[in-house]
Short mmCIF file of C-alpha atoms in Angstrom, two decimals:
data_model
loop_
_atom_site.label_atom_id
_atom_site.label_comp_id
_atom_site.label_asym_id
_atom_site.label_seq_id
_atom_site.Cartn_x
_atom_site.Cartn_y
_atom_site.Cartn_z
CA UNK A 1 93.15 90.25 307.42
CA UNK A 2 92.39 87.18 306.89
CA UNK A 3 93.36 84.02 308.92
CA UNK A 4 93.42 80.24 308.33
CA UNK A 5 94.36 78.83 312.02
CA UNK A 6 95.64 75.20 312.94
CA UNK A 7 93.06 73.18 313.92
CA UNK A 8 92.74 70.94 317.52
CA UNK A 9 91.93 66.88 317.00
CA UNK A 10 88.67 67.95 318.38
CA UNK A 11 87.67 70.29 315.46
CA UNK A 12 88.78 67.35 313.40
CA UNK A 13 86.62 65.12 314.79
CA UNK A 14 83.59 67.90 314.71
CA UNK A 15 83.97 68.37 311.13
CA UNK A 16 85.02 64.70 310.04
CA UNK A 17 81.73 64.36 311.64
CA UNK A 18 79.89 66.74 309.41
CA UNK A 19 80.06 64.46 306.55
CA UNK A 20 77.02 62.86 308.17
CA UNK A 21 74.78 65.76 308.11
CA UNK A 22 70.88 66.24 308.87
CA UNK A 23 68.69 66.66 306.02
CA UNK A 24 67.70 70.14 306.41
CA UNK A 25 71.83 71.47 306.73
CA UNK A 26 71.63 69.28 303.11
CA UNK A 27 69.17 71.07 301.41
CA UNK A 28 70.75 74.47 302.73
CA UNK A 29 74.19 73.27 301.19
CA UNK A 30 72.13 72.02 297.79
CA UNK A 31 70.01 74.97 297.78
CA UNK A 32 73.52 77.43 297.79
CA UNK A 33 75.06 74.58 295.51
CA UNK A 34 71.99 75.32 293.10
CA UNK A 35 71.85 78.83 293.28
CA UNK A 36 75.87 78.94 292.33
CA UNK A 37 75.55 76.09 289.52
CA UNK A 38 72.78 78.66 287.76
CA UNK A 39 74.78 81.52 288.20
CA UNK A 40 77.53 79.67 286.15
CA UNK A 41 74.92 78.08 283.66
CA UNK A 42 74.06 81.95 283.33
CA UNK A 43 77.71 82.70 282.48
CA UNK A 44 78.58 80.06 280.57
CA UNK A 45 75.94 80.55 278.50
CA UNK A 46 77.34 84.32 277.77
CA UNK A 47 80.90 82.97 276.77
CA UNK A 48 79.66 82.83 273.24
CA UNK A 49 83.06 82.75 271.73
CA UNK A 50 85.13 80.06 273.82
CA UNK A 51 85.19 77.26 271.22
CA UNK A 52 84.90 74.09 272.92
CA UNK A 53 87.30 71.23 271.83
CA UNK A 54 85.60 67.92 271.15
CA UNK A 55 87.24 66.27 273.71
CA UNK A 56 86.58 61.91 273.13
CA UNK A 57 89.54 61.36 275.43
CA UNK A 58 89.64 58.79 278.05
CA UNK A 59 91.23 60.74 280.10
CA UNK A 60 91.33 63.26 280.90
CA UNK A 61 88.05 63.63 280.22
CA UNK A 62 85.86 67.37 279.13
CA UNK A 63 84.55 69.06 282.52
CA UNK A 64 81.54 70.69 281.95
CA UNK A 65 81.33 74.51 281.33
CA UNK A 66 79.66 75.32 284.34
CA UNK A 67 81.85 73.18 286.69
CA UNK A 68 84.64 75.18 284.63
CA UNK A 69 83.32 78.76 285.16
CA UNK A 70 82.80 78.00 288.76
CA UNK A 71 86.26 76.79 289.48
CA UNK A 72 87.55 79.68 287.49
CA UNK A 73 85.60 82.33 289.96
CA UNK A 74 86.59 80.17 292.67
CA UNK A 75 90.18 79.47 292.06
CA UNK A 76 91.77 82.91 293.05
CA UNK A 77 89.18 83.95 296.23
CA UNK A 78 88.25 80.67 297.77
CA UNK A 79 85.12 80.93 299.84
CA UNK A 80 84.28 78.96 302.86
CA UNK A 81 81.14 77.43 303.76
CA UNK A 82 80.20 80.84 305.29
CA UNK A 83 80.61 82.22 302.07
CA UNK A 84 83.44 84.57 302.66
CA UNK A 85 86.45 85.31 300.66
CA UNK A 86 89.79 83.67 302.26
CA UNK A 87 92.02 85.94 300.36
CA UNK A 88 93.92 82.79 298.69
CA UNK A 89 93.27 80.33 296.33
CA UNK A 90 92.35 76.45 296.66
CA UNK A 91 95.56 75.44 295.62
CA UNK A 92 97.48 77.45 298.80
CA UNK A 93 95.02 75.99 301.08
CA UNK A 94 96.93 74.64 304.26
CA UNK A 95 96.12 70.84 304.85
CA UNK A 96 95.94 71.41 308.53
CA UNK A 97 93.07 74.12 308.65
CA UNK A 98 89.56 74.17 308.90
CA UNK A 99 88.04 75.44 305.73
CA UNK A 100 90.40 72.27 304.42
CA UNK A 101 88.46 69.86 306.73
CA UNK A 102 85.28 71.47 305.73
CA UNK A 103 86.13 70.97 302.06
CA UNK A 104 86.93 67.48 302.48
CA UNK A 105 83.93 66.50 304.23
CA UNK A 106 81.37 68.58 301.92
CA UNK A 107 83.30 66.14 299.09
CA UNK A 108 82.37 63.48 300.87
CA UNK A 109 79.07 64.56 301.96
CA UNK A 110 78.11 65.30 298.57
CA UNK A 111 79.48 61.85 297.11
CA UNK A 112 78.33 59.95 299.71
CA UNK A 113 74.68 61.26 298.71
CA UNK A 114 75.51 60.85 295.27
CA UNK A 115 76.13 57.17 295.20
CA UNK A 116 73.83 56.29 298.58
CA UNK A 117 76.45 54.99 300.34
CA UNK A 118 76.04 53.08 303.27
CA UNK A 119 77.08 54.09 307.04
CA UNK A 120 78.87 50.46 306.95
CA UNK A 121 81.57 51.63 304.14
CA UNK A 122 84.56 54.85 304.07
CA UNK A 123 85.01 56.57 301.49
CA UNK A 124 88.95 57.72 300.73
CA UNK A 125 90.28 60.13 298.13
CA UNK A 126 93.76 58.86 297.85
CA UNK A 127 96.69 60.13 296.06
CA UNK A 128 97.33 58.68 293.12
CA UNK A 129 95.00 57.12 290.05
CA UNK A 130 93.49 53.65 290.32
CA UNK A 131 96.91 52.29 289.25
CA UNK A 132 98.12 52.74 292.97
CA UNK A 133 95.29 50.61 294.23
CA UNK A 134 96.19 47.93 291.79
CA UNK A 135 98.73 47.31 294.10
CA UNK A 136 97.37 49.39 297.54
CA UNK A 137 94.68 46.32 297.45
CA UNK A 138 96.86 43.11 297.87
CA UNK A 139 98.95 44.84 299.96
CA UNK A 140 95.66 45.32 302.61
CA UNK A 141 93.51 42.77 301.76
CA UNK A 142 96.25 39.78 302.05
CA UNK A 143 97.33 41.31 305.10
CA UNK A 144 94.67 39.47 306.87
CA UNK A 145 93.62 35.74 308.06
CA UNK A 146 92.95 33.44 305.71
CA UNK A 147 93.55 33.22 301.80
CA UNK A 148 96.05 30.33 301.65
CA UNK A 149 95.89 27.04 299.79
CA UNK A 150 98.52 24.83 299.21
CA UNK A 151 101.44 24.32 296.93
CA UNK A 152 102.01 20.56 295.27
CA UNK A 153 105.07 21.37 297.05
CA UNK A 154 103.48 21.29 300.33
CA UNK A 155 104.10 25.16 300.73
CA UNK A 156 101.67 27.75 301.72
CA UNK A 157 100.78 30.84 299.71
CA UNK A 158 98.02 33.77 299.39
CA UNK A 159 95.56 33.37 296.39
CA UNK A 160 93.05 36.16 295.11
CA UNK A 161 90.44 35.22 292.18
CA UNK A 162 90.99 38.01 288.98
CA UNK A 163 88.36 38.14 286.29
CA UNK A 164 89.62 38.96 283.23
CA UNK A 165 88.11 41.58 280.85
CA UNK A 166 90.81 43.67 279.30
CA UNK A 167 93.09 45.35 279.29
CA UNK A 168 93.30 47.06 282.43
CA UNK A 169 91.83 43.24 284.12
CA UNK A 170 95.07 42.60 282.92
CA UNK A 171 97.20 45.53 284.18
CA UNK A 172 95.11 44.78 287.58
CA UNK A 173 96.26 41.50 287.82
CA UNK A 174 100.01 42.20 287.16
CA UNK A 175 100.20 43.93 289.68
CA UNK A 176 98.30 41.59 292.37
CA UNK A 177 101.11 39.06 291.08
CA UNK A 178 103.53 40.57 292.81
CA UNK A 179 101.65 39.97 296.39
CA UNK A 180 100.40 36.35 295.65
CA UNK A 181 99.78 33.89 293.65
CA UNK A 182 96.50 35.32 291.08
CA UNK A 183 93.95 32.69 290.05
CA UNK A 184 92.61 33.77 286.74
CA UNK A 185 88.50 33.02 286.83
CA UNK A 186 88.20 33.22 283.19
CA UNK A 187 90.11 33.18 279.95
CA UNK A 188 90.28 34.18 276.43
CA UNK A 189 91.86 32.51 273.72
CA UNK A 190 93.14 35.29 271.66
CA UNK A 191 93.55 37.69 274.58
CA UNK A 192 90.98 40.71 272.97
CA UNK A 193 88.05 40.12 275.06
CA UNK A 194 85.33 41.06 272.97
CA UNK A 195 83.07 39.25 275.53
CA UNK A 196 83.29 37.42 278.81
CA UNK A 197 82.24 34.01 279.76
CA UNK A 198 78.60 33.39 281.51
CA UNK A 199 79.57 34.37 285.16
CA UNK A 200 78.26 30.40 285.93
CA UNK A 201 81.54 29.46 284.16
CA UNK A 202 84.09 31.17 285.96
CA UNK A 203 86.55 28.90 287.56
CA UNK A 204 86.60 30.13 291.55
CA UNK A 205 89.26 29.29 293.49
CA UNK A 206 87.49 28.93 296.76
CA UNK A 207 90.42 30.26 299.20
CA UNK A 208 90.76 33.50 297.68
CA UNK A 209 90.85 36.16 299.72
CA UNK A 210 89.09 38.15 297.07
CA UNK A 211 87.84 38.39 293.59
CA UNK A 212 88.42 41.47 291.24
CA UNK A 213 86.90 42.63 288.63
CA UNK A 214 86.78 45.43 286.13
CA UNK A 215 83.10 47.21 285.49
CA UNK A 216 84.15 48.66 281.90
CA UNK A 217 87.52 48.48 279.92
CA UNK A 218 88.50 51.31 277.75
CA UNK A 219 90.57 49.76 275.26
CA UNK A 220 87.70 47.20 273.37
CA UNK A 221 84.58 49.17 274.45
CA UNK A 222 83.42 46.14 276.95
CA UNK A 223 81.70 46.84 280.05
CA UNK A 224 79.34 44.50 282.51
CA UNK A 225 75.78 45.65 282.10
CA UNK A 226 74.48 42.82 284.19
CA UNK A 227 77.19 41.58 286.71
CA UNK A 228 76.30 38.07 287.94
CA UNK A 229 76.62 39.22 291.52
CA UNK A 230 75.41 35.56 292.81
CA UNK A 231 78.07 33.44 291.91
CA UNK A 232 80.50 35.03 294.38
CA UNK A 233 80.85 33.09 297.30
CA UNK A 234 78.99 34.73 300.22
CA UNK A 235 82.31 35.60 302.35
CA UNK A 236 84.40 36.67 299.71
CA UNK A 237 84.93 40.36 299.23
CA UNK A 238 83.92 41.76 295.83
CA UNK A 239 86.22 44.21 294.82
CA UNK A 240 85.73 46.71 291.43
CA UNK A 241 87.47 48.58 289.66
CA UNK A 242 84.92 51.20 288.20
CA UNK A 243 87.11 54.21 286.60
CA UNK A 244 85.41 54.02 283.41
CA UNK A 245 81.91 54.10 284.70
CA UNK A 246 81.30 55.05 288.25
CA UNK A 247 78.41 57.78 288.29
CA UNK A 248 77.08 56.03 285.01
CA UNK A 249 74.41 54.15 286.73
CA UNK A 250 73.18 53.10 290.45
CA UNK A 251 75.09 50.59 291.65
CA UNK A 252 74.33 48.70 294.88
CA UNK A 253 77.34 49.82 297.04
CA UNK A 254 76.64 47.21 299.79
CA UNK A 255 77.42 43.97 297.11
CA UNK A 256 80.98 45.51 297.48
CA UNK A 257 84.24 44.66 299.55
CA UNK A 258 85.81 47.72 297.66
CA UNK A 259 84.89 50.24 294.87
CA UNK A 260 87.67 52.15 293.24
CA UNK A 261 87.76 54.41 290.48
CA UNK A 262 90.53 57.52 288.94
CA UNK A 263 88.54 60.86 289.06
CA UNK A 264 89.56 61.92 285.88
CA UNK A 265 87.07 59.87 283.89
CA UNK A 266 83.91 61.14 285.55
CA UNK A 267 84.64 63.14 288.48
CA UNK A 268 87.26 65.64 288.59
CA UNK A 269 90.74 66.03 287.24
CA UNK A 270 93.88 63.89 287.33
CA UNK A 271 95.38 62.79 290.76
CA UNK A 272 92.66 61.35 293.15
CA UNK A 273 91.61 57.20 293.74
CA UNK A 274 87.48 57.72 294.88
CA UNK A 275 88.16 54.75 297.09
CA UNK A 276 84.83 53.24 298.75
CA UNK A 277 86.07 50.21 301.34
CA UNK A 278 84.00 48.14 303.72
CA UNK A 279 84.97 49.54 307.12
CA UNK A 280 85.83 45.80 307.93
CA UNK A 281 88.30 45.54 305.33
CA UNK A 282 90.39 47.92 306.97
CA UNK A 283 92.94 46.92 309.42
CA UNK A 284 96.55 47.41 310.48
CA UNK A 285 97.49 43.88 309.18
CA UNK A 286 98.58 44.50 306.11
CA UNK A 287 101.14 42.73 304.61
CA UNK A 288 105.03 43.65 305.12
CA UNK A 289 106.65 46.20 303.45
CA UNK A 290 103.61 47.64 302.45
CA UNK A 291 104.49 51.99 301.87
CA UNK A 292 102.18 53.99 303.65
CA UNK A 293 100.66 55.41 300.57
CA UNK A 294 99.13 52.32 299.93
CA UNK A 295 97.81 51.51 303.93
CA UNK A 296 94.45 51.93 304.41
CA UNK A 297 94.43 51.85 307.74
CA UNK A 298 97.34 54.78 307.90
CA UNK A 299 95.21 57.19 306.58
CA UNK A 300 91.59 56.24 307.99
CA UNK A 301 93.36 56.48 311.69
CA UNK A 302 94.65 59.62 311.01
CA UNK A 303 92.80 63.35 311.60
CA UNK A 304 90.51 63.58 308.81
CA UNK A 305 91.62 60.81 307.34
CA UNK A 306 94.24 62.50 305.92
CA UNK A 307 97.59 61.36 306.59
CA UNK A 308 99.82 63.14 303.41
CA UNK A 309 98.98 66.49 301.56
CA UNK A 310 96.26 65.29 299.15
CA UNK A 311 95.54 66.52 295.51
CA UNK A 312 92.97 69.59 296.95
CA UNK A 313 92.36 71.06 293.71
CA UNK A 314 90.89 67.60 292.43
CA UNK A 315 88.89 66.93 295.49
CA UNK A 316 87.78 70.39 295.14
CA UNK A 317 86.76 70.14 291.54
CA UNK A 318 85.63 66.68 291.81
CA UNK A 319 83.04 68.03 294.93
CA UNK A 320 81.84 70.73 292.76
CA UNK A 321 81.17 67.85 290.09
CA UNK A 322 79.24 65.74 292.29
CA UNK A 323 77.19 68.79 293.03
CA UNK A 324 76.68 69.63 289.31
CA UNK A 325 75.55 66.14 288.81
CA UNK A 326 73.31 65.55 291.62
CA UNK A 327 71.42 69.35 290.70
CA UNK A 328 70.94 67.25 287.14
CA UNK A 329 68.77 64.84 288.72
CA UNK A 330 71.89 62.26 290.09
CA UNK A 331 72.18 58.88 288.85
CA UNK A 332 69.55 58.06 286.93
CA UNK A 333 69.99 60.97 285.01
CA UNK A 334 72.85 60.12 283.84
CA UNK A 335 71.72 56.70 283.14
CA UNK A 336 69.42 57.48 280.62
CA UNK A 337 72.13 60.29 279.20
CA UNK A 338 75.03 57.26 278.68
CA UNK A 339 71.42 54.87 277.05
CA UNK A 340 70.91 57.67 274.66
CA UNK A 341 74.43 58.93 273.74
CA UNK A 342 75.55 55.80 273.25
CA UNK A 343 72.54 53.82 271.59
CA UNK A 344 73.39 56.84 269.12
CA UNK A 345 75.74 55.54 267.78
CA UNK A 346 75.18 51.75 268.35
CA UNK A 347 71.90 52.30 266.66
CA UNK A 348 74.01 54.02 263.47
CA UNK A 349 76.86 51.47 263.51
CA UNK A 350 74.27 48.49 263.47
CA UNK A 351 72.02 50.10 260.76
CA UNK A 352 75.18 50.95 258.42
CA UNK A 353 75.30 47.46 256.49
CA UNK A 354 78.73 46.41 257.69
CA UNK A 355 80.29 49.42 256.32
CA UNK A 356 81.16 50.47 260.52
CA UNK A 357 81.39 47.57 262.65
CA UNK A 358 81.88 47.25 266.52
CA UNK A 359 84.56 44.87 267.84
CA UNK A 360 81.81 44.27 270.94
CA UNK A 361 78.54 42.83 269.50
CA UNK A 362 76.92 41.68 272.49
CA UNK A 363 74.52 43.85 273.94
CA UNK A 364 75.56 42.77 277.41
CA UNK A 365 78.83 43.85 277.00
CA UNK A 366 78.82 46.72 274.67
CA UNK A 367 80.12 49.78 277.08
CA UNK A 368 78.18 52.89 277.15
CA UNK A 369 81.37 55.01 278.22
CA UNK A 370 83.58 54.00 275.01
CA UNK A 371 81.85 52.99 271.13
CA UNK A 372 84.60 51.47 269.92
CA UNK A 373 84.49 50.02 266.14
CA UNK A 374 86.20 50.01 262.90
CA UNK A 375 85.23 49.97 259.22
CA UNK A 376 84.19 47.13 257.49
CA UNK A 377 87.36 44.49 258.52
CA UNK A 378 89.86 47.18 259.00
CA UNK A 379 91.55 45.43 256.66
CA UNK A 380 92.89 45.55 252.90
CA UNK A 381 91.60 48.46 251.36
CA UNK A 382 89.64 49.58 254.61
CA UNK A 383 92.92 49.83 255.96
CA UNK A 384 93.04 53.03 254.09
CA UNK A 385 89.54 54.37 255.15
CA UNK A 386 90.27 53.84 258.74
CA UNK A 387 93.37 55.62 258.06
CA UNK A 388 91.58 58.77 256.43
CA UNK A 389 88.34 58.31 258.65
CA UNK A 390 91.05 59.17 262.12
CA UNK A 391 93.37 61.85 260.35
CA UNK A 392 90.40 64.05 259.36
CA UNK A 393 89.31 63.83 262.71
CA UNK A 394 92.55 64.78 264.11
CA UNK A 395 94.20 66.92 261.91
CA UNK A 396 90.97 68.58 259.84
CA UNK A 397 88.56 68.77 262.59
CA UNK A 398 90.92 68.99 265.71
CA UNK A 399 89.12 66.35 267.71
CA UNK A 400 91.04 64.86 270.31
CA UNK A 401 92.16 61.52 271.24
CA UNK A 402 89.88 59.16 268.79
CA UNK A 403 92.08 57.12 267.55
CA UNK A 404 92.79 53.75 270.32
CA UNK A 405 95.31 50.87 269.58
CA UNK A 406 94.95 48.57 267.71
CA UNK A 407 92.18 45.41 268.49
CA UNK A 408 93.75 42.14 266.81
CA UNK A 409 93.87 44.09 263.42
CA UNK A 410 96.59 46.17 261.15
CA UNK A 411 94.97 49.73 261.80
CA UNK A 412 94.24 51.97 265.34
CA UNK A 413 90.47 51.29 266.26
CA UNK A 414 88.09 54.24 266.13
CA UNK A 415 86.75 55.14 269.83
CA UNK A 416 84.43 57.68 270.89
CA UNK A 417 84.83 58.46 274.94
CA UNK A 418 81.61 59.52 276.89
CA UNK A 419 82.23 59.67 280.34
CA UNK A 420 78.94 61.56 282.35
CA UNK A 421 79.72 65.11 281.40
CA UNK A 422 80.31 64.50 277.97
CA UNK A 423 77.16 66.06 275.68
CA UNK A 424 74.73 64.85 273.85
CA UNK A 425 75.68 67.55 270.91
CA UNK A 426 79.19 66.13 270.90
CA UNK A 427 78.13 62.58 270.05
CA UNK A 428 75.90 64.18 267.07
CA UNK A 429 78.86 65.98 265.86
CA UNK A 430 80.34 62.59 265.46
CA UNK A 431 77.20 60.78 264.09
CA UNK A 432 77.35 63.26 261.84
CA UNK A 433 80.45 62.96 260.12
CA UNK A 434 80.06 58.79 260.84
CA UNK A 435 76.87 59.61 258.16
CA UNK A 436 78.96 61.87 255.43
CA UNK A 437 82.12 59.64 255.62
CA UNK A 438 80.12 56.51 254.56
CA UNK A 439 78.16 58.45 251.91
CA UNK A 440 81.15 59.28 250.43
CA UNK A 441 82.89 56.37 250.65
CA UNK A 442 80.55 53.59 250.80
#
């Protein structure tokens, strides 16, 4: 028989605990991480004829075999940390029981190592995407002192600075506007932000209670390569929304008030907000009305910090994930991977004579999670090409999801997704046919 028994608040605390671990009860857990991540490298290698789709989605983004043939052993016997079968699968598991505490703090563990972050910042995995924070951070951050400046009315109201990249700066933003009033920093004329103003430009507002920002937007290909960290005002929380590129690259976790991204880009499956927050940030004045699915504070004062049933299976998935990627050699492997898939393509798309073009020519801006061009104009008669170049993709060649909207011209923009799993021999498939497309055509 096997049992899964309710656990006491002190159990919780002894295993909320364990996501601070000593280094030798780490390199146990890596070593067994290691040892399973070869066996499935082993068996994924065998599974000769599962054709892989070439997934260029951004989002839900491909998995990696391994990860895949892990969770597939996995999914029906779940084993604890002891290594024994529970006779049920991690999607039955109760939310109230110890191996579920013991999962949730090895996915913390593991991230936490993953992204070195600091003893002076939680780390959630909320329900919901990063959409939900869109609105979960007004709601907490306004909550507290300060933030006001005055109408020419002689009123009072709550301001918070938004940078503006994108499109999802923008969706970002429309949401904060329902909290406060939003002070743009930055602007752009025709609303396609194919670059951003020098950071030394931005326009402030000096009582905001924060300033937002997006790392990398999907939509145009744009992403910060070199965020001008020093023109934020010392006491003002920096606050990032990094879905598209989280994992990509170290990233000083400290410089941030709150570090967000959806784990369906480059950590797990659909349904989870990786949350990072200042542990200063979070308090129980938040602002009125505000649901408990979007209070911090509900959730990191409850056992385990878990206050709802969360989305196991992604936390699950997304822990064997960070373990996949940290046995690859962590961040800075994955650096130089996203340097060399996308310079790939860059590289072609600059060398082609104006036959491809990006919409993103700045090299300080050009994202290394989504190439995103055209051909030629995308206009007149390349209107047609652009036309042919995305329904051979899609119908012909069954690739999925390459064709974005539209980018302040008549046809769909061409965009090529690579989160961190993606491969390198994906990105040549699509150099490749980049290469006999223009020889036929150009």
């Amino acid at each position: 028989m096997f049992s899964l028994r309710a656990v006491s608040p002190n159990l919780v605390r002894s295993v909320k605990s364990s996501c601070v671990v000593s280094a030798a009860t780490r390199i146990s857990r890596r070593n067994k991480a290691l040892a399973a991540i070869a066996a499935d490298c082993e068996e994924a290698n065998e599974i000769t004829h599962v054709a892989r789709a070439v997934n260029l989605s951004a989002g839900c983004a491909p998995l990696p075999l391994e990860v895949l043939e892990r969770a597939k052993r996995e999914f029906v016997q779940y084993r604890g940390r002891d290594g024994q079968p529970r006779g049920l699968s991690v999607s039955e598991m109760g939310y109230r029981t110890n191996d579920f505490y013991e999962l949730m703090a090895d996915a913390e563990s593991s991230f936490r190592e993953l992204m070195s972050i600091p003893d002076t910042h939680e780390l959630h995995f909320f329900n919901g995407g990063a959409t939900l924070q869109f609105a979960a951070i007004p709601m907490n951050l306004l909550g507290q002192a300060g933030g006001y400046a005055s109408k020419h009315s002689g009123g009072a109201y709550k301001v918070a600075n938004y940078v503006r990249s994108g499109h999802w700066s923008e969706k970002a933003r429309d949401e904060a506007r329902m909290f406060c009033h939003v002070h743009e920093t930055n602007s752009c004329p025709d609303d396609l932000y194919f670059s951003v103003a020098d950071g030394e430009d931005w326009n402030i507002h000096p009582e905001g209670r924060y300033i937002h920002y997006t790392a990398a937007d999907t939509r145009q290909g744009l992403e910060f390569q070199d965020f001008p960290y020093h023109v934020i005002p010392e006491d003002m929380p920096l606050v990032c929304d990094a879905s598209a590129n989280l994992g990509s690259k170290p990233v000083d976790v400290s410089k941030y008030g709150v570090l967000y991204a959806a784990a369906h880009k480059n950590f797990s499956t659909s349904g989870v907000c990786y949350t990072i927050i200042r542990k200063d940030l979070i308090s129980e004045n938040v602002l009125p009305g505000t649901p408990t699915m979007c209070n911090w504070n509900r959730f990191q004062t409850a056992p385990g910090k878990v206050w709802t049933v969360p989305v196991v299976t992604s936390v699950w998935i997304g822990k064997m994930m960070t373990e996949w990627m940290l046995a690859k050699g962590g961040l800075p492997y994955f650096e130089d991977l996203a340097i060399k898939r996308s310079g790939m393509l860059y590289d072609y798309i600059d060398d082609s004579n104006g036959f491809y073009n990006c919409f993103v020519s700045d090299s300080r801006f050009r994202s290394r999670m989504q190439v995103v061009f055209t051909i030629g104009d995308g206009r007149g008669k390349n209107t047609e090409l652009v036309k042919e170049f995305l329904d051979v993709a899609e119908r012909d060649l069954g690739w999925l999801d390459i064709r974005s909207h539209p980018l302040g011209i008549p046809t769909d923009a061409i965009r090529v997704t690579m989160y961190n799993p993606q491969t390198m021999e994906t990105v040549m498939q699509v150099r490749e046919y980049m290469h006999n497309f223009m020889a036929k055509h150009a």
